[in-house]
XYZ file of C-alpha atoms in Angstrom:
438
model
C 8.641 -1.980 38.186
C 10.966 -2.274 35.110
C 12.553 -5.593 34.045
C 16.068 -3.860 34.048
C 15.567 -3.100 37.588
C 14.447 -6.738 38.304
C 17.413 -7.944 36.466
C 19.893 -5.548 38.486
C 18.285 -6.615 41.755
C 18.724 -10.342 40.874
C 22.078 -10.158 40.012
C 22.842 -8.131 43.395
C 20.992 -11.137 45.011
C 23.343 -13.672 43.549
C 26.552 -11.792 44.435
C 25.401 -11.152 47.964
C 24.677 -14.919 48.433
C 28.081 -15.987 46.878
C 30.025 -13.886 49.464
C 30.015 -16.703 51.771
C 28.818 -20.159 51.493
C 27.610 -19.892 55.443
C 25.459 -16.954 54.625
C 21.543 -17.214 55.032
C 19.115 -17.479 52.217
C 18.981 -13.794 51.999
C 17.242 -13.099 55.183
C 16.744 -9.579 54.504
C 14.893 -10.210 51.226
C 15.287 -8.868 47.664
C 13.191 -7.395 45.019
C 13.668 -9.772 41.840
C 11.843 -11.315 38.955
C 12.528 -14.699 40.637
C 14.399 -16.667 43.427
C 15.462 -19.870 41.420
C 18.343 -17.920 39.899
C 20.423 -18.265 43.290
C 18.187 -20.927 45.088
C 18.044 -24.205 43.605
C 18.170 -28.039 44.477
C 14.520 -28.216 45.978
C 11.334 -28.752 44.618
C 9.162 -25.879 43.044
C 6.797 -24.200 45.716
C 3.246 -23.768 45.087
C 2.243 -19.929 45.532
C -1.185 -18.383 45.456
C -2.304 -14.570 45.400
C -5.772 -13.525 46.514
C -7.415 -10.103 47.209
C -10.103 -9.097 49.555
C -12.232 -7.547 48.987
C -12.391 -8.847 45.246
C -13.989 -5.546 44.099
C -13.256 -2.547 45.967
C -13.910 1.048 45.352
C -11.208 4.004 44.543
C -9.434 4.732 47.897
C -10.449 1.640 49.664
C -7.619 -0.673 50.811
C -7.260 -4.156 49.260
C -5.602 -6.720 51.254
C -3.493 -8.942 49.299
C -2.410 -12.439 50.686
C 0.431 -14.623 49.547
C 0.551 -18.130 50.326
C 3.687 -20.340 49.927
C 3.532 -24.053 50.318
C 6.078 -25.628 52.713
C 7.395 -27.925 49.944
C 11.028 -27.656 51.240
C 10.662 -26.188 54.765
C 8.826 -23.872 56.865
C 10.647 -20.817 55.930
C 9.427 -18.591 53.069
C 10.336 -15.039 51.602
C 8.371 -13.016 48.797
C 8.532 -10.054 46.569
C 5.310 -8.560 45.333
C 4.846 -5.803 42.576
C 2.383 -4.773 39.721
C 3.270 -5.950 36.245
C 2.274 -2.614 34.819
C 2.178 0.904 35.903
C -1.193 1.635 37.890
C -2.342 4.473 39.926
C -2.152 3.071 43.640
C 0.326 2.655 46.681
C 1.375 -0.540 48.618
C 1.575 -0.586 52.495
C 3.515 -3.047 54.409
C 1.159 -4.283 57.236
C 3.045 -7.117 58.811
C 6.377 -7.326 60.715
C 9.225 -8.559 58.584
C 7.851 -6.984 55.445
C 8.669 -3.593 53.967
C 7.803 -1.299 50.858
C 10.566 -0.389 48.157
C 9.900 1.986 45.159
C 7.712 -0.752 43.320
C 6.484 -3.152 45.891
C 6.499 -5.037 49.154
C 9.306 -7.708 50.127
C 9.973 -9.471 53.280
C 12.708 -8.284 55.560
C 13.167 -11.532 57.396
C 12.256 -15.352 56.641
C 8.930 -16.256 58.158
C 7.941 -19.840 59.232
C 4.353 -20.992 58.723
C 2.317 -23.845 59.963
C -0.174 -26.311 58.343
C 1.899 -26.810 55.263
C 2.030 -23.184 54.228
C 3.231 -19.744 55.136
C 1.334 -16.588 54.562
C 2.123 -12.862 54.287
C -0.385 -9.911 53.801
C 0.052 -6.719 51.893
C -2.380 -3.722 51.563
C -2.574 -1.924 48.255
C -4.947 0.965 47.648
C -6.122 2.580 44.098
C -5.919 6.400 43.688
C -7.980 6.178 40.342
C -10.348 3.712 38.760
C -7.900 1.387 36.987
C -7.083 -2.097 36.308
C -4.157 -3.719 38.408
C -2.227 -6.896 37.715
C 0.062 -8.090 40.497
C 2.985 -10.527 40.356
C 4.476 -12.164 43.202
C 7.962 -14.233 43.463
C 8.412 -16.495 46.387
C 10.668 -19.183 47.750
C 10.160 -22.221 49.951
C 13.274 -22.797 51.821
C 14.803 -25.342 54.250
C 16.262 -22.769 56.725
C 19.792 -24.325 56.726
C 21.246 -20.693 56.030
C 22.485 -21.759 52.403
C 20.851 -21.449 48.948
C 20.825 -25.186 48.396
C 17.616 -27.394 48.661
C 15.480 -24.527 48.093
C 12.683 -24.062 45.507
C 10.798 -21.038 43.921
C 7.329 -20.340 42.589
C 5.276 -17.397 41.377
C 1.572 -16.408 41.062
C -0.293 -13.633 39.282
C -3.485 -11.763 40.123
C -5.612 -9.066 37.777
C -8.566 -6.900 39.263
C -10.263 -3.499 38.539
C -11.191 -0.914 40.813
C -13.876 1.633 40.261
C -15.157 0.197 36.905
C -16.694 -3.006 35.440
C -13.320 -3.671 33.427
C -12.517 -5.440 30.388
C -9.908 -7.830 29.143
C -7.480 -6.431 26.680
C -4.816 -8.087 24.393
C -1.620 -6.834 23.392
C -2.029 -5.528 19.624
C 1.395 -4.990 18.311
C 0.313 -4.268 14.520
C -2.465 -1.791 15.539
C -5.014 -3.704 13.419
C -7.638 -3.711 16.277
C -7.198 -7.569 17.100
C -4.789 -8.576 19.893
C -2.923 -11.860 20.459
C -4.052 -14.518 22.917
C -0.884 -16.257 22.952
C 0.168 -16.757 26.592
C 3.582 -15.434 25.758
C 2.152 -12.037 25.810
C -0.026 -11.116 28.812
C -3.396 -9.849 28.665
C -4.895 -7.058 30.939
C -8.066 -6.469 32.702
C -8.569 -2.477 32.777
C -11.203 0.120 32.780
C -10.256 1.364 29.146
C -8.018 -0.089 26.403
C -4.224 0.666 27.275
C -2.172 1.920 24.490
C -1.025 -0.819 22.182
C -3.755 -2.986 23.384
C -7.168 -4.328 21.849
C -10.648 -5.694 23.215
C -10.645 -8.237 20.684
C -8.265 -11.429 20.542
C -7.736 -14.198 17.665
C -5.043 -12.417 15.919
C -2.987 -15.238 14.336
C -0.212 -12.970 13.392
C 0.161 -10.000 15.382
C 2.984 -8.398 13.524
C 1.012 -8.038 10.324
C -2.008 -5.575 10.069
C -3.368 -7.316 7.008
C -3.718 -10.387 9.176
C -6.621 -10.707 11.690
C -10.054 -12.342 12.026
C -12.524 -11.264 9.410
C -9.813 -9.407 7.293
C -10.120 -9.826 3.408
C -7.971 -12.946 2.060
C -5.282 -11.734 -0.091
C -3.118 -13.510 -2.551
C 0.092 -13.251 -0.446
C 0.739 -16.746 1.046
C -0.634 -15.753 4.269
C -3.832 -16.672 6.132
C -5.209 -13.252 6.300
C -8.444 -13.989 8.040
C -7.067 -16.448 10.505
C -9.243 -19.310 9.363
C -6.367 -21.756 9.354
C -6.347 -21.742 5.458
C -3.994 -20.148 3.261
C -5.205 -17.792 -0.138
C -8.406 -19.392 0.266
C -11.590 -17.507 -1.389
C -9.000 -15.656 -3.958
C -9.675 -15.719 -7.607
C -7.097 -17.889 -9.672
C -6.122 -16.987 -13.091
C -4.060 -18.495 -15.963
C -0.327 -17.892 -16.035
C 1.916 -18.924 -18.915
C 5.532 -20.355 -18.974
C 7.880 -17.414 -18.438
C 11.468 -18.417 -19.044
C 13.155 -14.863 -18.853
C 11.180 -13.759 -15.586
C 10.052 -10.734 -17.065
C 6.404 -11.358 -15.951
C 5.272 -12.018 -19.430
C 4.730 -15.616 -20.590
C 4.132 -17.252 -23.955
C 0.782 -18.870 -24.838
C 0.654 -22.468 -25.933
C 3.398 -23.257 -23.633
C 3.142 -24.760 -19.900
C 0.338 -23.076 -17.846
C -0.546 -22.865 -14.145
C -3.618 -21.664 -12.200
C -2.899 -19.514 -9.167
C -4.022 -16.265 -7.735
C -0.624 -14.470 -8.485
C 2.337 -15.052 -10.727
C 4.620 -17.673 -9.449
C 8.249 -18.291 -10.394
C 8.692 -19.452 -13.676
C 5.184 -18.378 -14.737
C 3.779 -14.846 -16.099
C 0.976 -13.171 -17.708
C -0.278 -14.939 -21.044
C 0.241 -11.729 -23.171
C 2.687 -12.918 -25.735
C 6.142 -12.302 -24.900
C 7.895 -11.893 -28.065
C 11.423 -12.646 -26.831
C 11.257 -15.048 -23.843
C 14.659 -15.214 -23.497
C 15.458 -11.673 -22.914
C 13.616 -9.777 -20.007
C 13.984 -6.432 -21.659
C 11.590 -7.485 -24.524
C 8.076 -7.828 -23.523
C 4.430 -6.349 -23.884
C 4.477 -2.937 -22.359
C 8.501 -2.578 -22.410
C 9.490 0.884 -23.307
C 10.458 1.245 -27.037
C 13.926 2.144 -27.809
C 15.780 2.837 -30.941
C 17.772 -0.425 -31.255
C 16.121 -1.710 -34.532
C 14.202 -4.432 -32.414
C 10.621 -4.491 -31.326
C 10.829 -3.949 -27.573
C 7.372 -3.761 -26.715
C 6.226 -6.751 -28.940
C 3.561 -4.916 -30.925
C 4.727 -5.902 -34.180
C 6.497 -2.734 -35.036
C 10.114 -1.781 -34.702
C 11.179 1.670 -33.358
C 8.183 3.168 -33.890
C 8.123 6.735 -32.545
C 11.459 6.654 -31.294
C 13.542 7.217 -34.497
C 14.926 10.811 -34.978
C 12.602 13.082 -37.169
C 13.364 15.949 -39.408
C 11.779 18.425 -41.414
C 8.682 20.493 -41.026
C 5.175 19.808 -42.520
C 4.962 17.469 -45.545
C 8.726 17.458 -45.548
C 8.867 15.544 -42.103
C 10.487 12.323 -42.241
C 11.880 9.614 -39.884
C 15.411 8.511 -39.810
C 16.121 5.303 -41.857
C 17.865 3.843 -38.572
C 19.055 4.847 -35.176
C 21.574 7.662 -36.422
C 20.253 11.358 -36.522
C 22.486 11.813 -39.663
C 20.426 9.249 -41.615
C 17.337 11.545 -41.585
C 16.651 13.597 -44.549
C 13.661 15.859 -45.023
C 11.504 15.526 -47.938
C 11.238 18.028 -50.813
C 8.818 21.113 -50.453
C 6.089 21.658 -52.805
C 3.973 24.553 -53.719
C 1.616 25.746 -51.007
C -1.990 24.959 -51.968
C -5.106 24.947 -49.813
C -5.564 21.776 -48.541
C -4.818 21.859 -44.588
C -1.250 20.678 -44.949
C 1.956 22.554 -44.925
C 3.136 21.895 -48.521
C 6.130 24.282 -48.595
C 7.443 22.928 -45.195
C 7.870 26.316 -43.545
C 5.785 25.521 -40.285
C 2.603 27.236 -41.534
C -0.431 25.487 -43.086
C -2.002 27.234 -46.155
C -0.061 30.534 -46.000
C -0.347 32.820 -48.773
C -3.126 34.702 -50.494
C -6.267 33.031 -51.968
C -5.175 33.651 -55.685
C -1.822 31.798 -54.922
C -3.638 29.141 -52.971
C -6.877 28.555 -54.986
C -5.849 30.111 -58.290
C -7.466 32.723 -60.405
C -11.003 31.366 -59.700
C -12.389 34.271 -57.517
C -12.434 31.667 -54.442
C -10.664 31.731 -51.329
C -8.958 29.455 -48.891
C -11.133 28.587 -45.781
C -10.072 25.795 -43.361
C -8.152 23.809 -45.992
C -10.889 24.325 -48.803
C -11.230 26.652 -51.501
C -14.722 28.217 -51.295
C -16.955 30.912 -52.984
C -16.564 32.716 -56.115
C -17.697 35.719 -58.296
C -21.324 36.052 -58.161
C -23.595 38.197 -60.488
C -21.945 41.577 -60.252
C -19.608 40.417 -57.656
C -15.911 40.565 -57.236
C -13.579 37.959 -57.644
C -12.290 36.389 -54.503
C -15.136 37.779 -52.500
C -18.452 35.989 -51.375
C -21.128 38.211 -52.615
C -23.650 39.494 -50.044
C -27.296 40.245 -50.632
C -28.201 44.021 -51.266
C -30.864 45.888 -49.580
C -34.230 45.051 -50.871
C -33.008 43.163 -53.831
C -34.134 39.739 -52.524
C -30.930 38.183 -53.843
C -29.625 35.116 -52.057
C -26.437 33.260 -52.247
C -24.534 33.252 -55.654
C -26.077 29.779 -56.725
C -29.624 31.147 -56.045
C -28.958 34.650 -57.579
C -28.006 33.389 -60.919
C -30.461 32.910 -63.813
C -30.822 29.433 -65.199
C -29.413 30.371 -68.563
C -26.090 31.769 -67.045
C -22.882 30.911 -69.155
C -19.624 29.390 -67.902
C -18.363 32.614 -66.683
C -21.411 33.311 -64.402
C -21.885 32.013 -60.983
C -24.064 28.776 -62.145
C -22.967 25.519 -62.408
C -23.573 24.696 -66.103
C -20.493 24.271 -68.005
C -21.559 22.748 -71.425
C -24.600 22.284 -73.692
C -27.337 19.879 -72.381
C -29.539 19.774 -69.325
C -28.218 21.724 -66.361
C -28.216 18.889 -63.801
C -25.886 17.015 -66.111
C -23.377 19.841 -66.239
C -23.480 20.170 -62.587
C -22.825 16.526 -61.933
C -19.952 16.529 -64.274
C -18.244 19.645 -62.719
C -18.699 17.967 -59.341
C -17.114 14.881 -60.456
C -14.162 16.919 -61.853
C -13.718 18.593 -58.461
C -13.988 15.592 -56.491
C -11.407 13.700 -58.730
C -9.033 16.515 -58.412
C -9.060 16.726 -54.958
C -8.774 13.063 -54.348
C -5.672 12.927 -56.641
C -4.077 15.914 -54.748
C -4.682 14.317 -51.385
C -3.366 11.035 -52.407
C -0.085 12.663 -53.718
C 0.137 14.679 -50.506
C -0.467 11.573 -48.315
C 1.920 9.659 -50.102
C 4.663 11.923 -49.932
C 4.088 12.517 -46.069
C 4.208 8.751 -45.732
C 7.674 8.476 -46.988
């Protein structure tokens, strides 16, 4: 039975009772969520609901007995239904009762004796199931009016064809249900949709909150131990005046498990009066240090020129960018002439008339004995000759492949030549680096 149907029937009851003040207390009975909407003035009735047998098999009729106290008089009426959809059928077994689409109700008031009035109804399960029954009853004084009467209700749960287990409503799907009495539990053969076999969820509307959950820094009692944000590591936060989440060390501090209003990470906000300037902010060309790294407009100013002519604009206007002056291309691993190509040209132009050739930014090789300028000599068949430095005799002149360039010990000449080459290369690279950095 749906709640909407109950409400509709209750409204119908009130309408029928109000037709005439002399009408009986709805002697024909009515299916409703309660009887106190129309009947009032009396004391609440005591109502009980029992089942026999308490444990039955599928297809075996169960007798449900409703007892209504004679609190306000000997007359009584009732309406019995199931709280949830269960596979089974009702059967009216006593005179003055009848079935409707969802339960059984009285068709005429009944008078009892011994201080109580009883009714009996049968229900038979067609499959293994749990069933929850609700009965709404009325103790009436029999004066044929709706005054001086009192209502009451009772509930009963049982299982048929299984051992059964109690399940609790689980509205957030976290596997734990609420044992709040406002949300009725169910005894069933298996978990109904939206229910869980474990209770104790202290917030059944948040899946991150349930017994045994990891405690988070969120101002909630995640593990339902009645403590908020316990066992969460606290950290130091610094005063943050502009609310950008970045504070200034050396000012007020606070220990917490997450930033709170007025405090942020102690990472050195370089402008705590403007939320657009803080560590990690995007650098924009505005002549200010947006990301607090100590540099202004780095990598965001307009660039122009190629190779060693590449330059950054002096400000944020592209018109303020002037490329550097091209140089003569030499073998150094740079684009000296600013044409977008590194070390382009022949070896003679890149390395000079030395017989060397440009290899990955360095002039290498030379004319060996019988060799050709610009080529690296190779050993002839059966000559036993090795690389140029090995094939040259010790007494070679400066025009040979040897290292000696002046009178004196050969090693001293080699050291002197090596020193000159090193100084020349260093000077050239310093000049290139200085031009590129402008």
